[in-house]
Amino acid sequence: MDENINRTATIAQALAHPLRLRILELLREQGAYVMHLTATLQRPQANISQHLAILREAGLVQDEREGMTVVYRVVDPRIFDVIEQIQQLDLVRRESTEWAPQRAHHGRGMRCRCPRCRGDYAQAR
Ligand SMILES: [Zn+2]
């Protein structure tokens, strides 16, 4: 079978989970630390790592070591055009699933100790 078809299926499979779509959204602006994803999505790290691995193997995200921790980033932001195209289908709209971009950083009241959020707390004081 055509290699392009296989790659397309791999990418479609990587997108085919609500949690992975949420992860991508959280990585959208500037990437995020794994601990930021676990804190925001309220999932165990093992679970988040599993989903990140699927996204990485599909080539959608890449990991970068930053000091003691790892930051994940979206490789090609055009993937969000694809997701938005799917969201525009009447099929989806009927279900009224809003693709509401979340802030890369969560609001008050949520506890995340990733380096960026720690910085936000420091600034807020
Ligand atoms: Zn954070």
XYZ file of N, CA and C and ligand atoms in Angstrom:
376
model
N 0.835 -1.204 0.000
C 0.000 0.000 0.000
C 0.866 1.249 0.000
N 0.332 2.271 -0.572
C 1.028 3.561 -0.663
C 1.483 4.033 0.716
N 2.747 4.432 0.789
C 3.315 4.885 2.072
C 2.576 6.112 2.617
N 2.147 6.986 1.700
C 1.404 8.177 2.137
C 0.098 7.811 2.822
N -0.534 6.781 2.316
C -1.803 6.334 2.906
C -1.540 5.829 4.327
N -0.460 5.077 4.479
C -0.119 4.566 5.808
C 0.166 5.698 6.787
N 0.922 6.686 6.323
C 1.244 7.828 7.192
C -0.023 8.582 7.573
N -0.906 8.739 6.612
C -2.163 9.445 6.873
C -2.973 8.705 7.930
N -3.024 7.382 7.809
C -3.777 6.584 8.778
C -3.149 6.689 10.162
N -1.825 6.698 10.223
C -1.141 6.812 11.518
C -1.482 8.137 12.196
N -1.499 9.206 11.403
C -1.816 10.524 11.957
C -3.280 10.578 12.400
N -4.157 10.025 11.576
C -5.580 10.016 11.926
C -5.804 9.218 13.208
N -5.085 8.111 13.337
C -5.192 7.307 14.558
C -4.702 8.083 15.771
N -3.619 8.829 15.582
C -3.075 9.604 16.701
C -4.077 10.668 17.151
N -4.859 11.184 16.221
C -5.858 12.210 16.563
C -7.109 11.608 17.192
N -7.244 10.288 17.053
C -8.522 9.638 17.382
C -8.693 9.330 18.866
N -8.465 10.330 19.711
C -8.740 10.158 21.134
C -8.968 11.541 21.757
N -10.051 11.707 22.507
C -10.341 13.035 23.063
C -9.189 13.592 23.903
N -8.549 12.732 24.660
C -7.458 13.215 25.513
C -6.277 13.711 24.679
N -6.010 13.024 23.581
C -4.892 13.461 22.737
C -5.210 14.796 22.061
N -6.470 15.014 21.723
C -6.852 16.313 21.156
C -6.676 17.411 22.203
N -6.996 17.087 23.435
C -6.822 18.074 24.507
C -5.338 18.344 24.761
N -4.537 17.294 24.697
C -3.089 17.466 24.864
C -2.554 18.392 23.776
N -2.935 18.135 22.540
C -2.466 18.983 21.436
C -2.845 20.438 21.678
N -4.067 20.649 22.147
C -4.521 22.010 22.396
C -3.662 22.681 23.475
N -3.303 21.921 24.490
C -2.472 22.480 25.564
C -1.052 22.786 25.080
N -0.615 22.047 24.062
C 0.732 22.275 23.529
C 0.743 23.384 22.483
N -0.430 23.819 22.116
C -0.568 24.664 20.937
C 0.301 25.920 20.940
N 0.234 26.700 21.988
C 0.904 28.005 21.980
C 2.419 27.902 22.072
N 2.876 27.251 23.114
C 4.322 27.268 23.334
C 4.837 25.939 23.856
N 4.037 24.893 23.660
C 4.429 23.609 24.206
C 4.143 23.576 25.693
N 4.408 22.440 26.327
C 4.138 22.339 27.765
C 4.972 21.226 28.374
N 5.185 21.359 29.666
C 5.857 20.316 30.419
C 4.870 19.179 30.672
N 5.408 17.964 30.780
C 4.540 16.812 31.053
C 3.739 17.041 32.322
N 4.388 17.586 33.343
C 3.674 17.772 34.609
C 2.557 18.803 34.475
N 2.710 19.711 33.529
C 1.631 20.671 33.270
C 0.410 19.932 32.699
N 0.683 18.977 31.814
C -0.412 18.201 31.213
C -1.101 17.347 32.270
N -0.325 16.717 33.129
C -0.941 15.855 34.148
C -1.771 16.692 35.118
N -1.263 17.874 35.480
C -2.000 18.731 36.427
C -3.275 19.276 35.798
N -3.174 19.682 34.533
C -4.322 20.304 33.876
C -5.389 19.273 33.519
N -4.948 18.120 33.053
C -5.904 17.104 32.606
C -6.284 16.134 33.727
N -5.608 16.257 34.862
C -5.942 15.426 36.020
C -5.855 13.937 35.693
N -4.774 13.574 35.062
C -4.530 12.171 34.723
C -3.162 11.781 35.254
N -2.997 10.483 35.563
C -1.682 10.044 36.015
C -0.633 10.216 34.909
N 0.591 10.425 35.334
C 1.651 10.678 34.362
C 1.822 9.532 33.375
N 1.660 8.292 33.868
C 1.836 7.128 32.986
C 0.843 7.189 31.826
N -0.364 7.623 32.142
C -1.416 7.713 31.139
C -1.095 8.816 30.118
N -0.685 9.972 30.624
C -0.322 11.092 29.745
C 0.864 10.690 28.859
N 1.851 10.023 29.460
C 3.047 9.631 28.703
C 2.696 8.678 27.572
N 1.765 7.785 27.852
C 1.311 6.834 26.836
C 0.716 7.583 25.632
N -0.118 8.562 25.921
C -0.745 9.331 24.841
C 0.290 10.192 24.110
N 1.220 10.763 24.864
C 2.283 11.561 24.233
C 3.123 10.695 23.302
N 3.355 9.449 23.708
C 4.159 8.541 22.877
C 3.468 8.290 21.536
N 2.151 8.137 21.568
C 1.397 7.914 20.327
C 1.496 9.148 19.430
N 1.366 10.327 20.035
C 1.472 11.577 19.270
C 2.877 11.755 18.698
N 3.866 11.351 19.482
C 5.258 11.498 19.040
C 5.581 10.520 17.914
N 5.116 9.289 18.088
C 5.389 8.283 17.047
C 4.725 8.654 15.723
N 3.612 9.363 15.806
C 2.945 9.806 14.581
C 3.628 11.053 14.009
N 4.597 11.602 14.743
C 5.325 12.781 14.272
C 4.620 14.096 14.556
N 3.560 14.063 15.358
C 2.796 15.284 15.623
C 3.447 16.166 16.678
N 4.130 15.537 17.621
C 4.808 16.316 18.666
C 6.257 15.847 18.781
N 7.059 16.691 19.372
C 8.429 16.290 19.667
C 8.751 16.704 21.094
N 9.666 15.958 21.691
C 10.061 16.297 23.055
C 11.446 16.917 23.047
N 11.632 17.822 23.938
C 12.901 18.539 24.064
C 13.267 18.569 25.530
N 14.502 18.184 25.797
C 14.945 18.247 27.184
C 15.186 19.712 27.552
N 14.667 20.093 28.694
C 14.886 21.469 29.161
C 15.244 21.379 30.631
N 16.524 21.461 30.909
C 16.968 21.300 32.288
C 16.672 19.900 32.783
N 15.965 19.810 33.892
C 15.692 18.521 34.511
C 14.447 17.868 33.933
N 13.733 18.571 33.072
C 12.449 18.037 32.635
C 12.336 18.079 31.111
N 11.183 17.690 30.608
C 10.980 17.581 29.171
C 9.784 18.433 28.765
N 9.978 19.182 27.688
C 8.901 20.002 27.137
C 8.445 19.357 25.833
N 7.161 19.261 25.649
C 6.606 18.754 24.389
C 6.091 19.910 23.565
N 6.331 19.821 22.258
C 5.858 20.859 21.350
C 5.192 20.228 20.129
N 4.310 20.988 19.517
C 3.669 20.540 18.285
C 4.644 20.785 17.134
N 4.848 19.780 16.301
C 5.818 19.887 15.209
C 5.303 20.807 14.097
N 4.069 20.608 13.683
C 3.508 21.393 12.586
C 2.120 21.908 12.979
N 2.025 23.211 13.261
C 0.751 23.762 13.756
C -0.396 23.632 12.761
N -0.088 23.253 11.518
C -1.188 23.075 10.548
C -2.106 21.934 10.944
N -1.649 21.102 11.899
C -2.512 20.023 12.378
C -3.802 20.616 12.978
N -3.707 21.835 13.529
C -4.899 22.461 14.122
C -5.905 22.859 13.040
N -5.398 23.166 11.838
C -6.302 23.423 10.710
C -7.095 22.154 10.405
N -6.395 21.022 10.443
C -7.043 19.737 10.166
C -8.135 19.475 11.203
N -7.780 19.669 12.484
C -8.740 19.417 13.562
C -9.939 20.346 13.402
N -9.656 21.623 13.078
C -10.756 22.570 12.924
C -11.640 22.218 11.732
N -11.015 21.703 10.673
C -11.798 21.248 9.516
C -12.759 20.136 9.925
N -12.275 19.214 10.730
C -13.139 18.119 11.192
C -14.283 18.697 12.021
N -13.920 19.671 12.875
C -14.923 20.289 13.739
C -16.011 21.002 12.929
N -15.640 21.473 11.731
C -16.594 22.205 10.902
C -17.591 21.293 10.196
N -17.288 20.015 10.154
C -18.203 19.096 9.476
C -19.563 19.141 10.161
N -20.599 19.105 9.366
C -21.949 19.122 9.929
C -22.123 17.986 10.922
N -21.500 16.878 10.605
C -21.501 15.694 11.450
C -21.139 16.020 12.896
N -20.109 16.843 13.054
C -19.635 17.212 14.384
C -20.518 18.297 14.971
N -20.868 19.260 14.136
C -21.633 20.409 14.625
C -22.971 19.986 15.202
N -23.535 18.942 14.633
C -24.800 18.447 15.144
C -24.652 18.048 16.618
N -23.484 17.527 16.936
C -23.209 17.115 18.318
C -22.800 18.324 19.171
N -22.641 19.436 18.506
C -22.219 20.688 19.143
C -21.011 20.539 20.064
N -20.012 19.874 19.529
C -18.750 19.773 20.265
C -17.934 21.001 19.909
N -17.847 21.900 20.836
C -17.118 23.135 20.570
C -15.629 22.917 20.695
N -14.905 23.367 19.705
C -13.451 23.323 19.794
C -13.032 24.652 20.395
N -13.149 24.728 21.683
C -12.820 25.974 22.360
C -11.366 25.932 22.794
N -10.546 26.716 22.136
C -9.128 26.667 22.515
C -8.952 27.014 23.990
N -8.229 26.164 24.661
C -7.977 26.424 26.077
C -6.708 27.245 26.182
N -6.627 27.986 27.209
C -5.377 28.691 27.472
C -4.306 27.643 27.747
N -3.137 27.901 27.255
C -2.048 26.954 27.496
C -1.785 26.838 28.984
N -2.099 27.900 29.696
C -1.913 27.841 31.140
C -3.255 27.966 31.826
N -3.433 27.138 32.829
C -4.721 27.091 33.491
C -4.916 28.299 34.390
N -6.155 28.484 34.756
C -6.499 29.646 35.575
C -6.178 29.442 37.043
N -6.666 30.364 37.821
C -6.444 30.284 39.258
C -7.073 29.034 39.831
N -6.556 28.626 40.954
C -7.173 27.509 41.661
C -6.594 26.177 41.252
N -5.958 26.105 40.065
C -5.383 24.835 39.671
C -3.920 24.819 40.062
N -3.497 23.700 40.559
C -2.124 23.625 41.044
C -1.259 22.878 40.070
N -0.326 23.574 39.515
C 0.659 22.938 38.664
C 2.010 23.476 39.089
N 2.960 22.573 39.212
C 4.285 23.004 39.661
C 5.287 23.017 38.523
N 4.824 22.998 37.305
C 5.779 23.047 36.209
C 6.470 24.412 36.235
N 7.670 24.494 35.676
C 8.432 25.743 35.784
C 7.679 26.978 35.307
N 6.869 26.846 34.280
C 6.162 28.028 33.786
C 5.084 28.487 34.751
N 4.318 27.520 35.296
C 3.238 27.893 36.210
C 3.811 28.454 37.498
N 4.915 27.895 37.944
C 5.561 28.449 39.142
C 5.886 29.906 38.896
N 6.356 30.208 37.670
C 6.660 31.595 37.313
C 5.415 32.468 37.344
N 4.306 31.926 36.849
C 3.041 32.680 36.849
C 2.622 33.021 38.268
N 2.745 32.030 39.164
C 2.335 32.283 40.552
C 3.205 33.377 41.143
N 4.504 33.293 40.825
C 5.430 34.270 41.380
C 5.061 35.678 40.906
N 4.689 35.786 39.597
C 4.326 37.087 39.045
C 3.042 37.632 39.669
N 2.124 36.701 39.966
C 0.809 37.112 40.470
C 0.921 37.705 41.868
N 1.994 37.362 42.558
C 2.103 37.851 43.933
C 2.670 39.269 43.991
Zn 2.059 24.271 34.462
